[in-house]
mmCIF file of C-alpha atoms in Angstrom:
data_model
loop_
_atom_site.group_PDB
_atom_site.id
_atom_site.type_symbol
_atom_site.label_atom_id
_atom_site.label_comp_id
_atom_site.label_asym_id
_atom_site.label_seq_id
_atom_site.Cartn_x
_atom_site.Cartn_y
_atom_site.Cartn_z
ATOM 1 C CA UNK A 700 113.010 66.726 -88.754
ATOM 2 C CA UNK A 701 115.005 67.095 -85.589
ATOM 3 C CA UNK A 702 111.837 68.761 -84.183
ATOM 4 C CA UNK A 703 109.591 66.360 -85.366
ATOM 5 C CA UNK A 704 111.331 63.180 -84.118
ATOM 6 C CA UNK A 705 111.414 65.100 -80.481
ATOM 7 C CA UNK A 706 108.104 65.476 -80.423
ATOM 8 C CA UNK A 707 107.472 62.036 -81.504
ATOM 9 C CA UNK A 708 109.476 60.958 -78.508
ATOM 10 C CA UNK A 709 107.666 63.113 -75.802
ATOM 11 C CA UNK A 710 104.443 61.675 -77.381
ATOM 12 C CA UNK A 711 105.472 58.136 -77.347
ATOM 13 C CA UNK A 712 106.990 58.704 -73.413
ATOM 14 C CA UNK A 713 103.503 60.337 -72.422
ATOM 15 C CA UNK A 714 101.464 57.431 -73.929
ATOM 16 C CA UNK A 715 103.722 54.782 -71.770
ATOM 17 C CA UNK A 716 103.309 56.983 -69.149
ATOM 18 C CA UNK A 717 99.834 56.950 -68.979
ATOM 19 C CA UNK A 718 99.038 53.628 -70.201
ATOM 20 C CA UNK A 719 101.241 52.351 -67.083
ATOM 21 C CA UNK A 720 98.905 54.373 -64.809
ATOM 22 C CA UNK A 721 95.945 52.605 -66.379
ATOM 23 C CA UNK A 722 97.475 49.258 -66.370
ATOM 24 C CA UNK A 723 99.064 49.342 -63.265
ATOM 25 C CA UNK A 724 97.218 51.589 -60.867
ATOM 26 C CA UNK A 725 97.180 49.228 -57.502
ATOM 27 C CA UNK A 726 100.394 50.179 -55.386
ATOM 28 C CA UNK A 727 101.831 46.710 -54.416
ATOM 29 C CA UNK A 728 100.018 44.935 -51.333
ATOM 30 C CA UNK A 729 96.719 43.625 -50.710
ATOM 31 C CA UNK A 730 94.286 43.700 -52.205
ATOM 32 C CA UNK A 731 95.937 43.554 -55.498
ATOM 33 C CA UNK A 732 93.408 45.319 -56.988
ATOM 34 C CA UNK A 733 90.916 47.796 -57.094
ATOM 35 C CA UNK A 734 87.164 46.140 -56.989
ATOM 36 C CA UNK A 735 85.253 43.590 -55.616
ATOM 37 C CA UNK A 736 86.957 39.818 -56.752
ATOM 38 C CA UNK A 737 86.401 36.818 -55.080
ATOM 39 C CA UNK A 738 87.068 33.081 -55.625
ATOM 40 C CA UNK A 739 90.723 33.697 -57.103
ATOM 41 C CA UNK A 740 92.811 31.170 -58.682
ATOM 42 C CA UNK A 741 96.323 31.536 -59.057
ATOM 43 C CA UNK A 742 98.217 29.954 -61.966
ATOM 44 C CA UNK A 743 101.367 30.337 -64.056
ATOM 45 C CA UNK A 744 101.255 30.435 -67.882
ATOM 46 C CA UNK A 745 104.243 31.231 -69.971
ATOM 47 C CA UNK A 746 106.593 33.523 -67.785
ATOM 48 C CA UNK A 747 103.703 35.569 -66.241
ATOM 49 C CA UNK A 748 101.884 34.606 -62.767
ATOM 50 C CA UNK A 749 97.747 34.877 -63.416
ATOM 51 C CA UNK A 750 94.858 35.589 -61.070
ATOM 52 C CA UNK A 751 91.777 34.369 -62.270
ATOM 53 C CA UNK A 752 88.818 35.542 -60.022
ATOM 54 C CA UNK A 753 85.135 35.973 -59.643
ATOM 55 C CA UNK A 754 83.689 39.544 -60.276
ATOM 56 C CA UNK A 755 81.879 39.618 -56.955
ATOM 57 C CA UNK A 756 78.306 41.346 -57.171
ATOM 58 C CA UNK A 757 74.898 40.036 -57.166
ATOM 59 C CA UNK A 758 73.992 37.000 -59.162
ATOM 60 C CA UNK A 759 71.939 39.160 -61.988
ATOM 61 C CA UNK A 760 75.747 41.426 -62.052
ATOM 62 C CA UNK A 761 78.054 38.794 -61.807
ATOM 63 C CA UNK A 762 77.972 38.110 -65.652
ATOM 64 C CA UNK A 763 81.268 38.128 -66.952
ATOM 65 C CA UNK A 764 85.622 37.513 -65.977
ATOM 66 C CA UNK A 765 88.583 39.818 -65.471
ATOM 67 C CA UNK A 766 91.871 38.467 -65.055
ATOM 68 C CA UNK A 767 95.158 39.942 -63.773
ATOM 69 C CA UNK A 768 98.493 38.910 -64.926
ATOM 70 C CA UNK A 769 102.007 39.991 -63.069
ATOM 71 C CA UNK A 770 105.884 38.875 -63.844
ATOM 72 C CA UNK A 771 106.621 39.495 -60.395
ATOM 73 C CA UNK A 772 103.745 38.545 -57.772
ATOM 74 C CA UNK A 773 103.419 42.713 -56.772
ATOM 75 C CA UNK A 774 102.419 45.058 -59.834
ATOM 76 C CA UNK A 775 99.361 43.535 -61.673
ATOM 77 C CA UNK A 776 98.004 44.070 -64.835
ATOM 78 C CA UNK A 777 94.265 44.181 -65.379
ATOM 79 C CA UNK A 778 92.575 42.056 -68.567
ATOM 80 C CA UNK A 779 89.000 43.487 -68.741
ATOM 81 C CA UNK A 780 86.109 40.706 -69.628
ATOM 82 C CA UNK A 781 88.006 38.056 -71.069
ATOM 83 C CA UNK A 782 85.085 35.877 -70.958
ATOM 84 C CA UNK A 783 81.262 36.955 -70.021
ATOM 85 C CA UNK A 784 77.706 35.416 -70.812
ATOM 86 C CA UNK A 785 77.597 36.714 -74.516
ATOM 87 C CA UNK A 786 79.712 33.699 -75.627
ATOM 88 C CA UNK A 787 78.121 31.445 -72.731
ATOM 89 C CA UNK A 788 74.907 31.282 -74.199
ATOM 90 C CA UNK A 789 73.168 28.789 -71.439
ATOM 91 C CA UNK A 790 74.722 31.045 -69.147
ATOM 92 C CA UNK A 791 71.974 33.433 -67.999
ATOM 93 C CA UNK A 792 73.809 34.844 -64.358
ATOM 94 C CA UNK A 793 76.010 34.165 -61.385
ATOM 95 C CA UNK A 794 79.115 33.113 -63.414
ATOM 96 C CA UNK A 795 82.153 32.683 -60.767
ATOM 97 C CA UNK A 796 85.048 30.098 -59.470
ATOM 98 C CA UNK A 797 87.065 29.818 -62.572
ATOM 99 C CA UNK A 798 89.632 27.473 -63.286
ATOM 100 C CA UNK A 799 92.012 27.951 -65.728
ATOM 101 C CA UNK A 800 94.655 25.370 -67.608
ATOM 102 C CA UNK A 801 97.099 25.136 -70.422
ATOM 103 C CA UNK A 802 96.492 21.938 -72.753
ATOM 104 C CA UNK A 803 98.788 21.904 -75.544
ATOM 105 C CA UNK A 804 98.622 25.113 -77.295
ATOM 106 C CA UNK A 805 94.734 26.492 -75.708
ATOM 107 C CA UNK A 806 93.880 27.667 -72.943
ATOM 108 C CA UNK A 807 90.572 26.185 -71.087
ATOM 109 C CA UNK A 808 88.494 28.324 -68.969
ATOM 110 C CA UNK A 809 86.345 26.203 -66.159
ATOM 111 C CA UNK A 810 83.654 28.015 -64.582
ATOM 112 C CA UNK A 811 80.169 27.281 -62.721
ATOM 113 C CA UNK A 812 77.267 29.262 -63.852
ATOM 114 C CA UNK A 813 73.547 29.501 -63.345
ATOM 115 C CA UNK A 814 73.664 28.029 -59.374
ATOM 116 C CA UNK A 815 71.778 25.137 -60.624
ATOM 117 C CA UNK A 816 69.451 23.505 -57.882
ATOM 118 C CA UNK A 817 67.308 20.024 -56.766
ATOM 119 C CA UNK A 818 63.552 20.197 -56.059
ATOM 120 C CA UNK A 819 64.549 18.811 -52.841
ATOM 121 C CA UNK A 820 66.776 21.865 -51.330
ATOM 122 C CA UNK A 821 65.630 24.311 -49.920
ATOM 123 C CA UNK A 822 66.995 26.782 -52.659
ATOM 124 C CA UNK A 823 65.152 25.779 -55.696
ATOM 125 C CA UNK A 824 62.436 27.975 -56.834
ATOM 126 C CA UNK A 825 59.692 26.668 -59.617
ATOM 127 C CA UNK A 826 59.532 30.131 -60.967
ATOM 128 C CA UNK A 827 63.052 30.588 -61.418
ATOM 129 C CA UNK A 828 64.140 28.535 -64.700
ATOM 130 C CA UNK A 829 67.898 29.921 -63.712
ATOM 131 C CA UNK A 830 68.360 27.706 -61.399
ATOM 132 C CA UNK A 831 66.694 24.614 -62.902
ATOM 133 C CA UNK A 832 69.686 24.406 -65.560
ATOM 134 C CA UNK A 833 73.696 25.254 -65.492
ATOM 135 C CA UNK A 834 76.886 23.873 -63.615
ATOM 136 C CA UNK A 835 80.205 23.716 -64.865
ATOM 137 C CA UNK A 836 81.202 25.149 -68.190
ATOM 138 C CA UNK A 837 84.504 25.321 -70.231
ATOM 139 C CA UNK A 838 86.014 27.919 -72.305
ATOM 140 C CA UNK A 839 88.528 28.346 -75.186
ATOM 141 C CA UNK A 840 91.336 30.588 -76.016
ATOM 142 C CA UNK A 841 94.534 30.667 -77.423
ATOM 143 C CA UNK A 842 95.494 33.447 -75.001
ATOM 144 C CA UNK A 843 95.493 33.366 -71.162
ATOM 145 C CA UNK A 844 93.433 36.896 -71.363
ATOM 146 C CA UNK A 845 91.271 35.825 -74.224
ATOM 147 C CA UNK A 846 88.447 36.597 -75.905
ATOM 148 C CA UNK A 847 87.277 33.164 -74.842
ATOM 149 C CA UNK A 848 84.583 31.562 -76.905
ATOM 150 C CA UNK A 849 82.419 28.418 -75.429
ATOM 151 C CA UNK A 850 83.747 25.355 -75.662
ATOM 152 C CA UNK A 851 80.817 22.797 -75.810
ATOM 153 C CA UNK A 852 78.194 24.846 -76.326
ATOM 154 C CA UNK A 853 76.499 23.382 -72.902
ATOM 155 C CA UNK A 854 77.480 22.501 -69.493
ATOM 156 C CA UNK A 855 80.448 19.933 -69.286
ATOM 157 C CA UNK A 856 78.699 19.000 -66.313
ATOM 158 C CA UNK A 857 75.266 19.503 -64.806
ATOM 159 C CA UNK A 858 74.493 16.333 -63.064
ATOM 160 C CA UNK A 859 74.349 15.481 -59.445
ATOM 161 C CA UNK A 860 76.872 13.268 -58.557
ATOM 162 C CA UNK A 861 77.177 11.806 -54.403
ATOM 163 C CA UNK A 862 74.712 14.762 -53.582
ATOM 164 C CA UNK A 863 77.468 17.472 -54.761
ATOM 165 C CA UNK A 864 76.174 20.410 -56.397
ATOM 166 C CA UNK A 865 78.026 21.111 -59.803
ATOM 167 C CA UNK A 866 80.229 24.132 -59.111
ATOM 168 C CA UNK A 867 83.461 25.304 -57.546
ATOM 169 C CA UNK A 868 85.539 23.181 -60.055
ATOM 170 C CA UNK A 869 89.386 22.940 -59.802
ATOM 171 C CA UNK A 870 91.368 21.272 -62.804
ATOM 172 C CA UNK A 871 94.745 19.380 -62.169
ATOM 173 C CA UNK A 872 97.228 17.960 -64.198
ATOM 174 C CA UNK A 873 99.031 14.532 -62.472
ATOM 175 C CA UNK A 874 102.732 13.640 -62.601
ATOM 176 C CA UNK A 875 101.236 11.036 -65.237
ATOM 177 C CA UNK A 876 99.480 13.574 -68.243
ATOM 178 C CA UNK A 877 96.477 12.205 -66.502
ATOM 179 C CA UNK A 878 93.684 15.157 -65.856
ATOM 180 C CA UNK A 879 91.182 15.206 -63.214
ATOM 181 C CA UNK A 880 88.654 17.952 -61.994
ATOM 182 C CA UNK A 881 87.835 18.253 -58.420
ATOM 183 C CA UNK A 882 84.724 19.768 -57.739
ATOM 184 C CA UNK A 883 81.424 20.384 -55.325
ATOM 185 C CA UNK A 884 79.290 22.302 -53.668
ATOM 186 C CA UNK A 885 76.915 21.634 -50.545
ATOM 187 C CA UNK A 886 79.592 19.753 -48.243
ATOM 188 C CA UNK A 887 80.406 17.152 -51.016
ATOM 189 C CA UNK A 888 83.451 16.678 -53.175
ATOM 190 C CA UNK A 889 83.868 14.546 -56.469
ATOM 191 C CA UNK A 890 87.139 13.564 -58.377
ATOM 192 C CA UNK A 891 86.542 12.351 -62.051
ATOM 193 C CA UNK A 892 89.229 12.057 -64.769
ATOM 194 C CA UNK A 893 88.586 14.240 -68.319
ATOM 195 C CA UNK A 894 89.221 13.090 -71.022
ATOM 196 C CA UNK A 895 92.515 14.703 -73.099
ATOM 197 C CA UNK A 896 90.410 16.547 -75.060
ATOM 198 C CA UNK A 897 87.983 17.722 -72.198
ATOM 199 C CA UNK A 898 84.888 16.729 -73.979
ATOM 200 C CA UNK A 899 83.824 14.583 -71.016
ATOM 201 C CA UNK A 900 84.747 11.973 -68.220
ATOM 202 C CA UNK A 901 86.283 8.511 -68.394
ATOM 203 C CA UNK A 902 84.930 5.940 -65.978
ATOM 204 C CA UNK A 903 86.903 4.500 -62.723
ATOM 205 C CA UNK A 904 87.377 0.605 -63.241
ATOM 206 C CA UNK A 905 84.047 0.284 -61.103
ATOM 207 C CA UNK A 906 82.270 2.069 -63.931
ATOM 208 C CA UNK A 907 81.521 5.167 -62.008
ATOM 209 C CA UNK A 908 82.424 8.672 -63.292
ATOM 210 C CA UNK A 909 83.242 10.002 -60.249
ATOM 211 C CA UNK A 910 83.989 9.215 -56.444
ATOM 212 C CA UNK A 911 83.565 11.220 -53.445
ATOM 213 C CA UNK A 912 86.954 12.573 -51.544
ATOM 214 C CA UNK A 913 84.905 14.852 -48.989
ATOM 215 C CA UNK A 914 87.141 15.492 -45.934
ATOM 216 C CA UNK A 915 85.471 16.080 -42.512
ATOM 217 C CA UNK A 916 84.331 19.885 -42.183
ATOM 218 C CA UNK A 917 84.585 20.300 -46.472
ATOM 219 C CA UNK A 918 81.981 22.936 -47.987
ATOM 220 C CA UNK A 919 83.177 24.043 -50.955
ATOM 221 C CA UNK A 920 86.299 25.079 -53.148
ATOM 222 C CA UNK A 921 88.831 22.369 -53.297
ATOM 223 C CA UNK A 922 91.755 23.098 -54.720
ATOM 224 C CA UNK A 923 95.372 20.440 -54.574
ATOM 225 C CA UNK A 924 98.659 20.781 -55.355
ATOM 226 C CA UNK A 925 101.762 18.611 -55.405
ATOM 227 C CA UNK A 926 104.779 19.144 -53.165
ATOM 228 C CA UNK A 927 107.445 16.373 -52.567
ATOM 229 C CA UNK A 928 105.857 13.395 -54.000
ATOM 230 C CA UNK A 929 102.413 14.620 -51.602
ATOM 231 C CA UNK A 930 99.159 15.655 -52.289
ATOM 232 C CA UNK A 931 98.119 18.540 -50.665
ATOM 233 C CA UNK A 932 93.935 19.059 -50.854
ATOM 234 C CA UNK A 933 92.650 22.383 -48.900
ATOM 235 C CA UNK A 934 89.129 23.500 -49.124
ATOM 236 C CA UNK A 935 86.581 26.078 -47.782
ATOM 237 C CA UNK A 936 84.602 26.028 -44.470
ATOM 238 C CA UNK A 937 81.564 27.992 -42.629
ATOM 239 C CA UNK A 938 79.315 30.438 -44.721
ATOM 240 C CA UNK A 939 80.505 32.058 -47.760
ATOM 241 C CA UNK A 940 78.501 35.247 -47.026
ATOM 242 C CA UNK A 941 80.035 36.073 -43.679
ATOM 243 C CA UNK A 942 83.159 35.823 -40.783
ATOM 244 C CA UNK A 943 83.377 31.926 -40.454
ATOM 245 C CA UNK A 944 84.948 31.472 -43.688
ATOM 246 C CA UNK A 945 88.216 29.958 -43.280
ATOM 247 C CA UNK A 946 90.862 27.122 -45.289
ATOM 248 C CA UNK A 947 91.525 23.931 -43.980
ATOM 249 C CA UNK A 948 93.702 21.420 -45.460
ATOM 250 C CA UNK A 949 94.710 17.505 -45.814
ATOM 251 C CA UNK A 950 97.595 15.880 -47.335
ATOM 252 C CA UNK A 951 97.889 12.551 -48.713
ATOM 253 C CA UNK A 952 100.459 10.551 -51.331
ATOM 254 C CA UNK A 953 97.627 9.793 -54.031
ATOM 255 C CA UNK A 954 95.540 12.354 -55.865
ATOM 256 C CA UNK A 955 92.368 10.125 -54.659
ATOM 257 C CA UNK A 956 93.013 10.081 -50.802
ATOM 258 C CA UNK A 957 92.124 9.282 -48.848
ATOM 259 C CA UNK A 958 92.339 12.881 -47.408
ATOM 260 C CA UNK A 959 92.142 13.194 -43.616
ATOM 261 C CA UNK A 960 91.559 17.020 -42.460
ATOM 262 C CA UNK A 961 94.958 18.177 -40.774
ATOM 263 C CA UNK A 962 93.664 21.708 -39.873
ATOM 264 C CA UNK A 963 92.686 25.313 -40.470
ATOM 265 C CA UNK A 964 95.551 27.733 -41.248
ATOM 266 C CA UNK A 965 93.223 30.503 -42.767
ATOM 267 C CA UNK A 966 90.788 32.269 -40.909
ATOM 268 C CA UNK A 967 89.191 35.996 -39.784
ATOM 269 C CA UNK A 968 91.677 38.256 -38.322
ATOM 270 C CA UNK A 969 90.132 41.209 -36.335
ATOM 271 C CA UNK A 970 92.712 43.613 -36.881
ATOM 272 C CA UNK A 971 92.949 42.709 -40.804
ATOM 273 C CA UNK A 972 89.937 41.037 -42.359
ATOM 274 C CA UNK A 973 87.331 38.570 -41.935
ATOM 275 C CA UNK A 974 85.764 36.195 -44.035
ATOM 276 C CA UNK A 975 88.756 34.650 -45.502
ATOM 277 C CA UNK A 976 88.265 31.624 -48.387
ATOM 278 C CA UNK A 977 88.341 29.874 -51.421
ATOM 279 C CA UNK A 978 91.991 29.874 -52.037
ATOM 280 C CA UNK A 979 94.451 28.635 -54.340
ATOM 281 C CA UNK A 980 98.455 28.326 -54.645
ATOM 282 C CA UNK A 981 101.194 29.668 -56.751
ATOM 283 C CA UNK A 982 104.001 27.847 -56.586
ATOM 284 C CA UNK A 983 107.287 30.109 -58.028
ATOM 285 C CA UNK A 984 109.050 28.293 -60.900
ATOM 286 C CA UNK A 985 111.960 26.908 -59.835
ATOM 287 C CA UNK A 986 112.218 27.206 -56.186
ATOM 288 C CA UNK A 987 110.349 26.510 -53.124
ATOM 289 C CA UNK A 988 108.806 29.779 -52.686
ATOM 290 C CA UNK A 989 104.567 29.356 -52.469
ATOM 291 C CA UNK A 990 102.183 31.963 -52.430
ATOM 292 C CA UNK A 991 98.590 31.490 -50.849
ATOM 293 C CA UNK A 992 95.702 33.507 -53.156
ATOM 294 C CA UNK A 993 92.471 34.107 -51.605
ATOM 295 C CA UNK A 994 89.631 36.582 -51.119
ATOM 296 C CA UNK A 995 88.436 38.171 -47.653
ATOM 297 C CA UNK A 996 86.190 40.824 -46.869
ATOM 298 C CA UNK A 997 87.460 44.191 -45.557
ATOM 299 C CA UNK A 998 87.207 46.119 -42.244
ATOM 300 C CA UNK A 999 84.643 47.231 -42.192
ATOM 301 C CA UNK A 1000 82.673 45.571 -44.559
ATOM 302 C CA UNK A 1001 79.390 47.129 -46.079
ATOM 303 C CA UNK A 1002 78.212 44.352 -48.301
ATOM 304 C CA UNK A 1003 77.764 40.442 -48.658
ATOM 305 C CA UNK A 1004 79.627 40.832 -51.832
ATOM 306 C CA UNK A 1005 82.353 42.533 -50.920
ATOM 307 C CA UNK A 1006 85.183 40.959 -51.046
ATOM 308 C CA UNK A 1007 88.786 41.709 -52.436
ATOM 309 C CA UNK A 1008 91.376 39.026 -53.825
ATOM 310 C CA UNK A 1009 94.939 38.872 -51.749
ATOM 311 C CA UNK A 1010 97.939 36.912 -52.098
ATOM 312 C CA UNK A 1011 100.377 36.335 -48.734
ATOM 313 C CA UNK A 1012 103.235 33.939 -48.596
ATOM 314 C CA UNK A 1013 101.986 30.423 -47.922
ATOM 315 C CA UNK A 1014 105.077 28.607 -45.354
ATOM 316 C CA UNK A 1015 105.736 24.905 -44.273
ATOM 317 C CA UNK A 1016 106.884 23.050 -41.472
ATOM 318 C CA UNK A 1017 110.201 20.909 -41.164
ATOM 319 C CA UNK A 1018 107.654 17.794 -41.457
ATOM 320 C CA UNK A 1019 105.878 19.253 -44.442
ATOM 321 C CA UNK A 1020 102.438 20.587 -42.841
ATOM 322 C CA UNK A 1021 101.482 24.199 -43.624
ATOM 323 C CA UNK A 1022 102.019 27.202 -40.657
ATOM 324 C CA UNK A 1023 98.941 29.382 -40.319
ATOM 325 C CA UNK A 1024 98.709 32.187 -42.803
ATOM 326 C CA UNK A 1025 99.146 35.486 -41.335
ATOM 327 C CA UNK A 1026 97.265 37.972 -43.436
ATOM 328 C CA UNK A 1027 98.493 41.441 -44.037
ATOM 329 C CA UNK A 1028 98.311 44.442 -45.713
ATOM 330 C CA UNK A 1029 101.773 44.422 -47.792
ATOM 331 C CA UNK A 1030 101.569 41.311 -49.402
ATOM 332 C CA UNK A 1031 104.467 39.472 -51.119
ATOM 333 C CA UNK A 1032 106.188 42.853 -51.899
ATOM 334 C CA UNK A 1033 108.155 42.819 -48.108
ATOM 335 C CA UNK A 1034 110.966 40.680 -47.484
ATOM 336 C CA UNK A 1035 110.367 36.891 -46.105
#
């Protein structure tokens, strides 16, 4: 018996052993993970910190989600395909830029799919049906990693609103229960207010569903987030496929704006990366410690599509603007 339970143990130490290389192969620093990722948003649920990014490959490839959960911001665990275009059904390719919230006891997965077009731009194609349908999508779970199953069973949104193309969507909770989704594509951004339930949009008093909030030099991927009563909005600039991607930012006291661009604090560095965009924040529960999550594209790069997701401390001035991010190789593992 003695014998037995020994072996038992060395078994059961093995197994942790190697399930902790699987799990946790990436030493700390950036990227964070092994693969190509792009379009990360950072989020707590529970007690863990989440990275929610896009697989980045081709549009035909880029068909389903991993995620990557952590308790400390340095070790990450990888959640293979929590979400991919076998549940989506109207989802046929390119699904990316997820967004994902807590609601009372589910979890709701946001997501553009398809890169739906207009006859008028230049990148619609009559023989491509893809791109005639799609947008933004939504998700269920009652786990942060999944499985998720669709939510509607169609687009949540696949209109044109003020010219913005239906993608890139970021979901925010006010101080006031009150949800919104920030979204757009082609230099435009929307705000509209969902419904509790998500099933939809309720109107502004002027009847519209949604009004445009695009600050000067906007492209794509807003994202906001509250600190000391302000509103801080910061969104993507220059080409996604190459080295003028860069963050810029605006602050402003309401959720609507107006929001008047402050500056860039995100951009290529030579002697780290280029191509740096599409970012989100993690702020750390109780303190004042904020984390800036973002993809770039490494020296040298081989590949429009590759790109790896990296998180760097995000700092602030005495008068509450942001310093310039200074991208690096350690991460959030070295001291501040």
């Amino acid at each position: 018996m003695l014998v037995f339970n020994l072996r038992f143990i060395i078994l059961l130490i093995i197994f942790q052993l190697i399930y902790f290389q699987e799990v946790f192969t990436q030493n700390p620093g950036n990227p964070i993970s092994e693969g190509w990722y792009a379009d990360p948003e950072g989020t707590v649920l529970g007690d863990q910190y989440w990275i929610f990014p896009t697989y980045s490959a081709k549009y035909e490839e880029q068909t389903f989600f991993d995620a990557f959960s952590s308790i400390d911001m340095i070790y990450w665990q990888k959640h293979s395909n929590i979400l991919d275009t076998s549940a989506i059904k109207w989802a046929k390719q390119a699904m990316w830029a997820p967004s994902v919230v807590q609601n009372k006891d589910k979890y709701y997965f946001f997501f553009s799919a398809n890169d739906i077009q207009r006859p008028e731009r230049e990148g619609w194609d009559e023989n491509n049906p893809i791109n005639h349908s799609g947008g933004i999508g939504i998700a269920v779970a009652s786990n942060p990693a999944g499985p998720y199953k669709d939510y509607l069973g169609k687009p949540l949104l696949s209109d044109f609103y003020n010219d913005a193309q239906p993608i890139d969507q970021f979901v925010f909770k006010d101080t006031d229960g009150q949800w919104y989704i920030i979204y757009g594509g082609w230099s435009h951004c929307n705000i509209g207010k969902l419904k509790d339930d998500f099933t939809g949009f309720v109107e502004w008093p002027d009847g519209k569903l949604f009004h445009e909030i695009t600050p000067e030099g906007y492209v794509e991927g807003p994202f906001i987030f509250l600190r000391n009563n302000k509103y801080y909005f910061m969104w993507s600039e220059g080409g996604w496929g190459n080295d003028t991607y860069k963050v810029a930012y605006a602050i402003s006291d309401k959720i609507t704006g107006p929001y008047t661009k402050i500056g860039t604090i995100l951009e290529s560095d030579a002697e780290v990366a280029t191509g740096a965009g599409h970012n989100s924040v993690i702020k750390s529960p109780n303190s004042d410690d904020y984390y800036i999550v973002y993809h770039r594209r490494p020296i040298p790069n081989e590949g429009r599509d590759h790109r790896v997701t990296c998180v760097d401390w995000l700092y602030f001035n005495e008068d509450g603007t942001i310093k310039e991010v200074k991208m690096t190789f350690e991460g959030v593992g070295e001291e501040r």
